[in-house]
Coordinates of C-alpha atoms in Angstrom, one line a residue:
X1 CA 11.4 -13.7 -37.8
X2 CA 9.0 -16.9 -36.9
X3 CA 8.3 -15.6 -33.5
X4 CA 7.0 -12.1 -35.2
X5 CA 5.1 -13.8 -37.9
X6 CA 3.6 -16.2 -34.8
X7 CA 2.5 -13.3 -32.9
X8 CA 0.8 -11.3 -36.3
X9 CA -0.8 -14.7 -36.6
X10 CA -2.2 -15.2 -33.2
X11 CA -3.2 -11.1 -32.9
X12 CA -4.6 -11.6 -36.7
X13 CA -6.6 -14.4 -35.5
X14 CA -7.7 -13.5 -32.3
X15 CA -9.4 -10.5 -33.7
X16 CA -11.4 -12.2 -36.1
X17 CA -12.4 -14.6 -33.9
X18 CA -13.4 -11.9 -31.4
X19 CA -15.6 -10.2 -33.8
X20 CA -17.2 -13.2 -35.0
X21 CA -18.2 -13.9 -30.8
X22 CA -19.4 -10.6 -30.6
X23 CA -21.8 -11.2 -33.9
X24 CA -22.8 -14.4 -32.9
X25 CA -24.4 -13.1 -29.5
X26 CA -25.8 -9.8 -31.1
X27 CA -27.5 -12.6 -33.5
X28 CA -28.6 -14.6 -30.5
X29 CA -29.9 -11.6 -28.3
X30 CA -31.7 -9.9 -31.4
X31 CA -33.7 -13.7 -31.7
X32 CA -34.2 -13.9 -28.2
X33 CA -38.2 -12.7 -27.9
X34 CA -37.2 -10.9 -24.1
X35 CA -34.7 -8.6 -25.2
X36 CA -35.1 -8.7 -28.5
X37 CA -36.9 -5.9 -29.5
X38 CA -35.1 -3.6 -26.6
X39 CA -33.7 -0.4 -28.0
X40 CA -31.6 0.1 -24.7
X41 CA -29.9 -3.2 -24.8
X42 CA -29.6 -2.6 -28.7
X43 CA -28.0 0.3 -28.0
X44 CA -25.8 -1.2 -25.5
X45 CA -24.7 -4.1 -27.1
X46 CA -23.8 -2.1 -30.6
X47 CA -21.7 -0.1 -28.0
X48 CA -19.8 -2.9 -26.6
X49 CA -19.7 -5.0 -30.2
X50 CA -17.6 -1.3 -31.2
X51 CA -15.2 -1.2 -28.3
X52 CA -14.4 -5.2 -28.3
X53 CA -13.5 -4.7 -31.9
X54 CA -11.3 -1.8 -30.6
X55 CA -9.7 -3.7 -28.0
X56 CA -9.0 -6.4 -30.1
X57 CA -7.4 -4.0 -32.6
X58 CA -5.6 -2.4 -29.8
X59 CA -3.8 -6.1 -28.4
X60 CA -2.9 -6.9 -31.9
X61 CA -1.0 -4.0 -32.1
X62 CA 0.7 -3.8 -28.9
X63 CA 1.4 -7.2 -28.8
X64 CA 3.1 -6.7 -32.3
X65 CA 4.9 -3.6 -31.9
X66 CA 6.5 -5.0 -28.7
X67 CA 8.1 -8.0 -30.4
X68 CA 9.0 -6.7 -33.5
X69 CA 11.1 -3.7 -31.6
X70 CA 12.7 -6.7 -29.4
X71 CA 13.7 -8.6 -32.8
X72 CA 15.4 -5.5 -33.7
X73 CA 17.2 -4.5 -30.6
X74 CA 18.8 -8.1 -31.0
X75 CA 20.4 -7.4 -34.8
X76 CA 22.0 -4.4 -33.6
X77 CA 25.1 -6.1 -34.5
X78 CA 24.0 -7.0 -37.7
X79 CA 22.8 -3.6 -38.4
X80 CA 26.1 -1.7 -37.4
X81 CA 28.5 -4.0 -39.4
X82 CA 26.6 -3.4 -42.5
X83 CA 26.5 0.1 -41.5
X84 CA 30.5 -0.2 -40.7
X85 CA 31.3 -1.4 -44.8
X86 CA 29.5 1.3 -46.3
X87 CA 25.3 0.8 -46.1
X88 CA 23.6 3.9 -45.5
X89 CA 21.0 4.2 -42.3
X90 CA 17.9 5.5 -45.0
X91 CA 19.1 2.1 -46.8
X92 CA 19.0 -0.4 -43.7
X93 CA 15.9 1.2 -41.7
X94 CA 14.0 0.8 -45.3
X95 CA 15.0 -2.9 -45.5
X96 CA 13.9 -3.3 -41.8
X97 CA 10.7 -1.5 -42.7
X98 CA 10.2 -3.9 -45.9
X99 CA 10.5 -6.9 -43.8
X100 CA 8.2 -5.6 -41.1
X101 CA 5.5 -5.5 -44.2
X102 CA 6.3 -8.9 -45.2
X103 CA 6.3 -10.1 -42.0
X104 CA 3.1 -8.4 -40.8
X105 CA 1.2 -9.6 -44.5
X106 CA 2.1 -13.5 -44.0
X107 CA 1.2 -13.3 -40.2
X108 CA -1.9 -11.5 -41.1
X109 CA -2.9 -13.5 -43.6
X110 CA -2.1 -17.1 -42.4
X111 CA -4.5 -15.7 -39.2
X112 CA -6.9 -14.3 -41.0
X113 CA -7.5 -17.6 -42.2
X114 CA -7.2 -19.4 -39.1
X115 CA -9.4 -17.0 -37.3
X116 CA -12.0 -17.6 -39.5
X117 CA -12.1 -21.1 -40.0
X118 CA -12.0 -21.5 -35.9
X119 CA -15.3 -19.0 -36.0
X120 CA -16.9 -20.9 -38.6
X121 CA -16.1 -24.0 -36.1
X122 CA -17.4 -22.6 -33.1
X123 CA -20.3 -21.3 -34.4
X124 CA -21.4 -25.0 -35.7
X125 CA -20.4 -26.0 -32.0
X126 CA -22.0 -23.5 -30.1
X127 CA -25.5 -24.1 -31.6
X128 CA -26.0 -27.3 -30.0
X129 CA -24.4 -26.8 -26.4
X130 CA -25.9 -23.1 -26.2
X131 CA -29.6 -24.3 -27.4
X132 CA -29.4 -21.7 -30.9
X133 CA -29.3 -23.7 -33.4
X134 CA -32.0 -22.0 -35.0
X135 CA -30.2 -18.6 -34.9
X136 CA -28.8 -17.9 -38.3
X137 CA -25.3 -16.1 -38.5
X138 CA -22.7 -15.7 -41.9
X139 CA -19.1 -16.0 -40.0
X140 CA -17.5 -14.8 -43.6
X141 CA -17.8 -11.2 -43.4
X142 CA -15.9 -8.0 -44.7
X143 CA -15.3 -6.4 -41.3
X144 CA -13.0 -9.8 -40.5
X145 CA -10.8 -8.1 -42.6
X146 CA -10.2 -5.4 -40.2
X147 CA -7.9 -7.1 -38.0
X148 CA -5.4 -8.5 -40.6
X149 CA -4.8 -4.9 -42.2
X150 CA -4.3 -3.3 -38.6
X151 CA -1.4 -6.3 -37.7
X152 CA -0.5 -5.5 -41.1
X153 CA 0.5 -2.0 -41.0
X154 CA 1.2 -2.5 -37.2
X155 CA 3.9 -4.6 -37.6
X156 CA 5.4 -2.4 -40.4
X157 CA 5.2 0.3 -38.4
X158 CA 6.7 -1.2 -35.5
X159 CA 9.8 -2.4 -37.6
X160 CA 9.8 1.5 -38.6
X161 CA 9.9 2.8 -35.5
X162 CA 12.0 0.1 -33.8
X163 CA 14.9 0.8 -36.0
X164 CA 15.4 4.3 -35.1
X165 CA 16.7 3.4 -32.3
X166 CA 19.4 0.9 -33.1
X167 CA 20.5 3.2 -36.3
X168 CA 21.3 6.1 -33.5
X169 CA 23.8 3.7 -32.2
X170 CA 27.5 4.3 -33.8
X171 CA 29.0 0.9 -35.6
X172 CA 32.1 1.1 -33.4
X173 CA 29.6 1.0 -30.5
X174 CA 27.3 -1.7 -31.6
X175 CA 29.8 -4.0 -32.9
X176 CA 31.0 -4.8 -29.3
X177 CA 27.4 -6.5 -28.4
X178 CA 23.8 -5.5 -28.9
X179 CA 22.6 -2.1 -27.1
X180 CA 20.4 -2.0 -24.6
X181 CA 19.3 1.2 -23.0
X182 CA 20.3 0.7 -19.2
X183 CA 18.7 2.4 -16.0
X184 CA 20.7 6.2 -15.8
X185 CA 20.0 6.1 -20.0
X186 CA 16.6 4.9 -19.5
X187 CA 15.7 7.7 -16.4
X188 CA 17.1 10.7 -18.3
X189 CA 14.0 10.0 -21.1
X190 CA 12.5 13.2 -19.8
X191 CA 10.2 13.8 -23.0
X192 CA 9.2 10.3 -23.5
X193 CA 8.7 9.7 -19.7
X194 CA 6.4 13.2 -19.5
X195 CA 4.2 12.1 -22.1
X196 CA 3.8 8.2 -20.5
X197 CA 2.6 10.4 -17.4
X198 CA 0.5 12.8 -19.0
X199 CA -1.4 9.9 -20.9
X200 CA -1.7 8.2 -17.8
X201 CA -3.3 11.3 -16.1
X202 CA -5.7 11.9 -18.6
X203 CA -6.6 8.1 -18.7
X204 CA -7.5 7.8 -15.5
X205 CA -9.7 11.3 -15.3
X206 CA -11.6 9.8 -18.8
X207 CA -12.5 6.6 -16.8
X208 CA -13.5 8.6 -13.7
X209 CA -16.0 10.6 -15.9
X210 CA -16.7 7.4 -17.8
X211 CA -18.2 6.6 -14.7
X212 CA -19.8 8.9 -13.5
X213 CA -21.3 9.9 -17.1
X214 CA -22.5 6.1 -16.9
X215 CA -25.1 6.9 -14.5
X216 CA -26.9 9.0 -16.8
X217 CA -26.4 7.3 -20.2
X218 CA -25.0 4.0 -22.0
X219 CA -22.5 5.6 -23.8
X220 CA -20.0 6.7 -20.7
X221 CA -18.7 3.7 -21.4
X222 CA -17.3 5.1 -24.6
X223 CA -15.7 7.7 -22.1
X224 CA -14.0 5.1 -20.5
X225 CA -13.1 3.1 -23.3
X226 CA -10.6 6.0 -24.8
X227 CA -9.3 6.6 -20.7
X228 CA -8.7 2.7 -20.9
X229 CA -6.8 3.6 -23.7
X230 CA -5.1 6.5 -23.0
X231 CA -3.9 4.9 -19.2
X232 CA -2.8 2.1 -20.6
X233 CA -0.6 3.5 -23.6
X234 CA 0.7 5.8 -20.9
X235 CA 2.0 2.4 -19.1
X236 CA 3.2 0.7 -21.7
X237 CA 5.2 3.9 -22.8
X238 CA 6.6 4.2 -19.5
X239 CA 6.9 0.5 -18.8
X240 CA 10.4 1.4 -17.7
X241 CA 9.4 4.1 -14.7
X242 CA 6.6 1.8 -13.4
X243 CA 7.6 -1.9 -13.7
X244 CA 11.6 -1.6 -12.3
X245 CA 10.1 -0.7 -8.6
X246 CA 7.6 -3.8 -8.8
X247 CA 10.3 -5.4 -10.0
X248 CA 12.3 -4.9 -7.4
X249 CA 10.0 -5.8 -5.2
X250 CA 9.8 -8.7 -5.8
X251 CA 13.1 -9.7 -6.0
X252 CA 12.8 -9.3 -2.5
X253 CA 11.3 -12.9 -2.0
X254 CA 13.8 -14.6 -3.6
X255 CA 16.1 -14.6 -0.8
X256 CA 19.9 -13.5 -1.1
X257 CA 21.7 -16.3 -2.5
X258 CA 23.8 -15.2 -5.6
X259 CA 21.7 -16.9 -8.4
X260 CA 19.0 -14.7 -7.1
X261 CA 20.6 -11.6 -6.7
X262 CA 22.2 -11.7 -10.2
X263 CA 18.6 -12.8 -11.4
X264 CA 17.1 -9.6 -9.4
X265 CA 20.0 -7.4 -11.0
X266 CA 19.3 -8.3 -14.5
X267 CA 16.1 -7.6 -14.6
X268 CA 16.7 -4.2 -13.1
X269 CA 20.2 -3.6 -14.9
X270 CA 18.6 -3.1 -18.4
X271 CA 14.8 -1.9 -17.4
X272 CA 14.0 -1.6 -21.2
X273 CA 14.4 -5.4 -21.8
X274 CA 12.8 -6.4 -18.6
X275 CA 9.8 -3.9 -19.0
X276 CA 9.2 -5.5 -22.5
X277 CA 8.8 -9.0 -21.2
X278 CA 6.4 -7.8 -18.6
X279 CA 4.2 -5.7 -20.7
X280 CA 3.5 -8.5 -22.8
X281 CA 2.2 -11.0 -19.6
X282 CA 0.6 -7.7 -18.5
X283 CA -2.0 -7.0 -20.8
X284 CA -2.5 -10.8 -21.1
X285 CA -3.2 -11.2 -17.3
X286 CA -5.1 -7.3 -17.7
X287 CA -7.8 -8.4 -20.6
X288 CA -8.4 -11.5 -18.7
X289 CA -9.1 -10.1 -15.9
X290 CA -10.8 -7.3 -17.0
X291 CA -13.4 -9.2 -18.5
X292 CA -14.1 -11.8 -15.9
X293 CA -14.4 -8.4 -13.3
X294 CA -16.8 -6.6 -16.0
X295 CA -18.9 -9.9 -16.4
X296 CA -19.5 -10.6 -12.0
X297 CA -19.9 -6.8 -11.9
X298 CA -22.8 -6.7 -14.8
X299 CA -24.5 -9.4 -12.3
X300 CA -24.7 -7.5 -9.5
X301 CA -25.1 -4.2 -11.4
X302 CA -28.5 -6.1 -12.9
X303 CA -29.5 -7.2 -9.7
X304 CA -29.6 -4.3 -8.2
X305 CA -31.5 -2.6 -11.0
X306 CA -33.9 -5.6 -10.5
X307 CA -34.8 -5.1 -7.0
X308 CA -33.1 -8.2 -6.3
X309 CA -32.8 -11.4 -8.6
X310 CA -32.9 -10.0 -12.1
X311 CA -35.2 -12.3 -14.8
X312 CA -33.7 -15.7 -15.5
X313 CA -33.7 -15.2 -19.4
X314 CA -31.2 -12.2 -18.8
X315 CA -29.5 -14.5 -16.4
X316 CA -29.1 -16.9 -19.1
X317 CA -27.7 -14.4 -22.1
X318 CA -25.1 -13.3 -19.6
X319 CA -23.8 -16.4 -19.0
X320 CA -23.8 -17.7 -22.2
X321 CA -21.8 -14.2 -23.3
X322 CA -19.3 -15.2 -20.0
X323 CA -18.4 -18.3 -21.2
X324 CA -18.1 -17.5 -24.7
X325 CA -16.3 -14.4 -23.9
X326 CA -13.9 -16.0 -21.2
X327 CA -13.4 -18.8 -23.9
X328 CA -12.3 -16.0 -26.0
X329 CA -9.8 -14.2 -24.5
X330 CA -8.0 -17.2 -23.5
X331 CA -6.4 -16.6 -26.2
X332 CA -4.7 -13.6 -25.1
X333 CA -2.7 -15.6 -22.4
X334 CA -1.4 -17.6 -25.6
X335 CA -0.2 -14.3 -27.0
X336 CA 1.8 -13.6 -23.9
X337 CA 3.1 -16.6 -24.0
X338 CA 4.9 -16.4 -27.0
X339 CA 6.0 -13.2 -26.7
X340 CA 7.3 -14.3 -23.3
X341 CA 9.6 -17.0 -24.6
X342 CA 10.5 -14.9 -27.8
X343 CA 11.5 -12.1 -26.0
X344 CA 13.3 -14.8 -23.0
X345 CA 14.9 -16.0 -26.1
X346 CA 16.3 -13.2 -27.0
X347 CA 17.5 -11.9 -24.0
X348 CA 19.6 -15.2 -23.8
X349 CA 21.2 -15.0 -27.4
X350 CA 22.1 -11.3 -26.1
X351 CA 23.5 -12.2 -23.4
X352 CA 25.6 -14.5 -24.5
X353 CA 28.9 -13.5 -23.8
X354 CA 28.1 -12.6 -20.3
X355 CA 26.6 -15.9 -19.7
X356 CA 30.1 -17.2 -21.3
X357 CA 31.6 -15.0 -18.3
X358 CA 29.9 -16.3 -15.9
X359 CA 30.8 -19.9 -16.8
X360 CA 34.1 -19.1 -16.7
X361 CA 34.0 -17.7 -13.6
X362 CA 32.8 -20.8 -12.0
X363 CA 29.0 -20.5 -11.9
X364 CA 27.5 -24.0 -12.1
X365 CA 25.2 -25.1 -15.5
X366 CA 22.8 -25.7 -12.8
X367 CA 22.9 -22.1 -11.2
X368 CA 22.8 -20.6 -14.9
X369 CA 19.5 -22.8 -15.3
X370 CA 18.3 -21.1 -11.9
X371 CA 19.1 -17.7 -12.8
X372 CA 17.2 -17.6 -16.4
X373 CA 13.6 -19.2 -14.3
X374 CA 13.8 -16.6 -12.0
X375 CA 14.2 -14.1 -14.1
X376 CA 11.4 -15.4 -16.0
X377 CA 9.4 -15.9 -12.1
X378 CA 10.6 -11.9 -11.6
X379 CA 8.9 -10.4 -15.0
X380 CA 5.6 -13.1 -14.5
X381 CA 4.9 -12.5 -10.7
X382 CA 5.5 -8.5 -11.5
X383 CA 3.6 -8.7 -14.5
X384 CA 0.1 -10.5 -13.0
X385 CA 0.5 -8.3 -10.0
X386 CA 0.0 -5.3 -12.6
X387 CA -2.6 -7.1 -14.5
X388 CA -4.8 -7.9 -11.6
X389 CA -4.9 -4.5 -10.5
X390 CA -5.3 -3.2 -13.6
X391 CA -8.2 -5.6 -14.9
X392 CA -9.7 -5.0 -11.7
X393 CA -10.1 -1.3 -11.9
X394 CA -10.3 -1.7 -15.7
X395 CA -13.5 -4.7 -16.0
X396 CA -15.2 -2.6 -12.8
X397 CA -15.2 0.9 -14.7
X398 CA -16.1 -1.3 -17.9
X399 CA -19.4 -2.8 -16.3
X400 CA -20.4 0.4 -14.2
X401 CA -20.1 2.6 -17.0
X402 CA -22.3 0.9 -19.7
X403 CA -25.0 -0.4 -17.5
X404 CA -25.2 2.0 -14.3
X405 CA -28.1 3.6 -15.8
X406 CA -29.7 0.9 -17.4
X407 CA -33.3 0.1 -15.3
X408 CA -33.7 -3.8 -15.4
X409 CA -37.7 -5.0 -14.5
X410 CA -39.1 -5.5 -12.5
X411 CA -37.8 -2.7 -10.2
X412 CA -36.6 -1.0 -13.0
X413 CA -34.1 0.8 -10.3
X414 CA -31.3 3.1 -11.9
X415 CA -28.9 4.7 -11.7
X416 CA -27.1 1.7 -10.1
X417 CA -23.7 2.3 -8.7
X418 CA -21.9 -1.0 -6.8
X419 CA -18.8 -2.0 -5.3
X420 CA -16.0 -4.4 -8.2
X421 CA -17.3 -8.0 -7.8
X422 CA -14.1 -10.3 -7.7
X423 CA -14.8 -13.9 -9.1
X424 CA -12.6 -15.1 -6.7
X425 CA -11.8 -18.8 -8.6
X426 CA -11.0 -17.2 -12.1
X427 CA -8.8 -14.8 -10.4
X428 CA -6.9 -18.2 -8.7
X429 CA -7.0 -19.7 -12.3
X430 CA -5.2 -16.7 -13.8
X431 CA -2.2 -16.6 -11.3
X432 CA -2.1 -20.3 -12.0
X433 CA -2.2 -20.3 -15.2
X434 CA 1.1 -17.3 -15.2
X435 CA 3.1 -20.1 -12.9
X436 CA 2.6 -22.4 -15.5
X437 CA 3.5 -20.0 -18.2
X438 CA 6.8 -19.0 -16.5
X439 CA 8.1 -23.0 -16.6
X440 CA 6.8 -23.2 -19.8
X441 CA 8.7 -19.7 -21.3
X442 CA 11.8 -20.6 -19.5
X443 CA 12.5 -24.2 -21.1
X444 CA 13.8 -22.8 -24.4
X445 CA 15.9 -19.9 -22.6
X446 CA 17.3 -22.0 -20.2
X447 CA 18.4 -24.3 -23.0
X448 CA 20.4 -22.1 -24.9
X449 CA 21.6 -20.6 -21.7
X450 CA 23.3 -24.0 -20.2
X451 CA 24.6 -24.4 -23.9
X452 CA 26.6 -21.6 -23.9
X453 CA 30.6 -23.0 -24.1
X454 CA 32.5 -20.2 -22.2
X455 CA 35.5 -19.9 -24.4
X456 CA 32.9 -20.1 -27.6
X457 CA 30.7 -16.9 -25.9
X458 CA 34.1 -15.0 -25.0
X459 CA 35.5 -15.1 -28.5
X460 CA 32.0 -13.2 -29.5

């Protein structure tokens, strides 16, 4: 449970420290004497202070859910033998529930602290390298609260809803190895798979109108916000109809030698586990993304508006809001991480006796080592090929929606509809930055995987 309790932590903490940032720039824009007394860009930034808060509300608990239902799938044998000598499944999903809540409290609370202590730190670091030290702002607020209770009751709910699952299972069927769904079990999801469509569908119609409503008023971006939500619920909930075909795609440049093949077919063998991995590293690379897309497109959305270059004082609070923001959701990648490795992890301890198998069939330590980094290389290159698309399309919408009909002086031209603007180098950074996470998510995996003694894994 220290990878759960890591990951409430992180999410805990990230959204604290996200709503501290977006207080500390409302602070610094309401003392700025340009903008200051501009009900418009008021307006606007209240709107985008309410919808950070809801995105970071929305990572925590996806990020959270995600594990939690992993760390389950893996005590399926656990679960069934205590089912097996006489426990009831009301009994066992309650204790699962209970330790969800205990979980989610000390990961909550451990980064509510955190989270606050690093805003309290930034803000005495940002006044002297931004130039506002005389803007006042109090970091300890109630609404930091917010986050903690959310990863809270997340995390219990995920434990909640993640056992259903495994107490579906028979004992006599669980006790032979943990249960994962595989691809015919997986496909035949009709009702599940229907809905993960249908929210899809209606995402992407609510960011269309976002759009479009965002050349009339600020608050289409509030229309796009829920289809931003709404889409990507509908992908996470059918993680397993989208991310197999990527998947497979790119197991297609790994050649045809055996350790990639069996790599290829594990990911797609059990698309459940695989799609869990990825969704993680895709809403990492996806927020990232998103927001260094929304921040270029806000430039040359305000350019326009300008008539050409827009005043150097606007110039200035953007950027200070891009590096403080891009700072910020840095963290997300840190959240992927872990979840990447935990969920790696588990995948390996699962696997155990087929890794045993394969041992004794003759594969090589080395090969073994081979096959866990690309499956990790699979799930990472799929994922941040999903999140760049989907940041893209999400920071664009983002951007065009709250500030399309915004008039910036001197031109004062709006509405203002442009092109996504691609910031080519922090795109480069992020599929960097992935590569880097795959070597570092596989070392523990890989690990356990060479460990495995064949006889010891068969007698399982």
């Amino acid at each position: 449970m220290g990878a759960s309790i890591l990951v409430a932590a992180i999410s805990s903490a990230f959204g604290a420290v996200l709503l501290s940032a977006t207080g500390y720039i409302a602070a610094i824009m309401r003392a700025d004497p340009y903008i200051g007394d501009s009900g418009t860009l008021a307006v606007v930034l209240a709107i985008l202070s309410v919808l950070l808060i809801g995105v970071a509300v929305y990572v925590a608990s996806i990020v959270t859910a995600n594990t939690f239902a992993t760390v389950i799938a893996g005590r399926t044998r656990r679960i069934a033998l205590l089912r097996l000598i006489g426990a009831s499944a009301r009994s066992q999903r309650a204790e699962v529930a209970r330790q969800g809540l205990v979980v989610g409290v000390i990961g909550a609370g451990v980064g509510l602290v955190a989270g606050t202590l690093a805003s309290w730190a930034g803000v005495l670091v940002a006044g002297p390298l931004l130039g506002t030290g005389d803007v006042e702002y109090a970091v300890l607020q109630p609404v930091l609260v917010l986050p903690a209770v959310v990863v809270a009751l997340t995390t219990w709910a995920a434990a909640w809803a993640g056992s259903r699952r495994v107490l579906t299972v028979t004992p006599l069927q669980a006790l032979g190895g943990s249960v994962e769904a595989s691809h015919d079990a997986v496909s035949r999801r009709g009702r599940r798979n229907g809905a993960a469509i249908a929210l899809f569908a209606i995402g992407a119609a609510l960011l269309a109108g976002g759009i479009v409503l965002g050349l009339i008023t600020p608050l289409g971006v509030i229309v796009a916000f829920f289809g931003g939500i709404f889409s990507f619920t509908g992908l996470a909930l059918g993680a397993t109809l989208v991310m197999p075909p990527v998947l497979r795609l790119v197991g297609r440049m790994f050649g045809g030698s055996a350790t990639a093949r069996l790599a290829a077919e594990n990911a797609l063998r059990y698309p459940e586990r695989s799609s869990r991995m990825a969704i993680g590293v895709v809403m990492g690379v996806t927020l990232v993304t998103m927001f260094a897309v929304a921040l270029e497109t806000v430039k040359v959305v305000l350019t326009m508006s300008a008539g050409g270059d827009a005043p150097d004082e606007l110039n200035t609070l953007i950027d200070t809001f891009s590096a403080v923001m891009m700072g910020l959701v840095a963290v997300s990648a840190v959240i992927a991480a872990v979840g990447l490795v935990n969920l790696l992890t588990i995948g390996v301890v699962q696997r155990r006796r087929e890794l045993g198998l394969l041992r004794a069939l003759g594969v090589s330590t080395g090969q073994v080592r081979r096959m866990v980094l690309l499956e990790a290389a699979h799930v990472t290159i799929a994922a941040t090929a999903t999140g760049l698309v989907l940041g893209i399309a999400y920071g664009w919408a983002g951007a065009q929606s709250l500030l399309g009909a915004v008039p910036i002086p001197p031109s004062f031209s709006a509405p203002t509809l442009v092109a996504p603007a691609v910031p080519w180098i922090p795109v480069a950074v992020i599929v960097l930055a992935t590569a880097v996470l795959t070597l570092v998510a596989a070392v523990v995996p890989t690990r356990l995987a060479t460990r495995v003694a064949p006889v010891e894994a068969l007698a399982d």
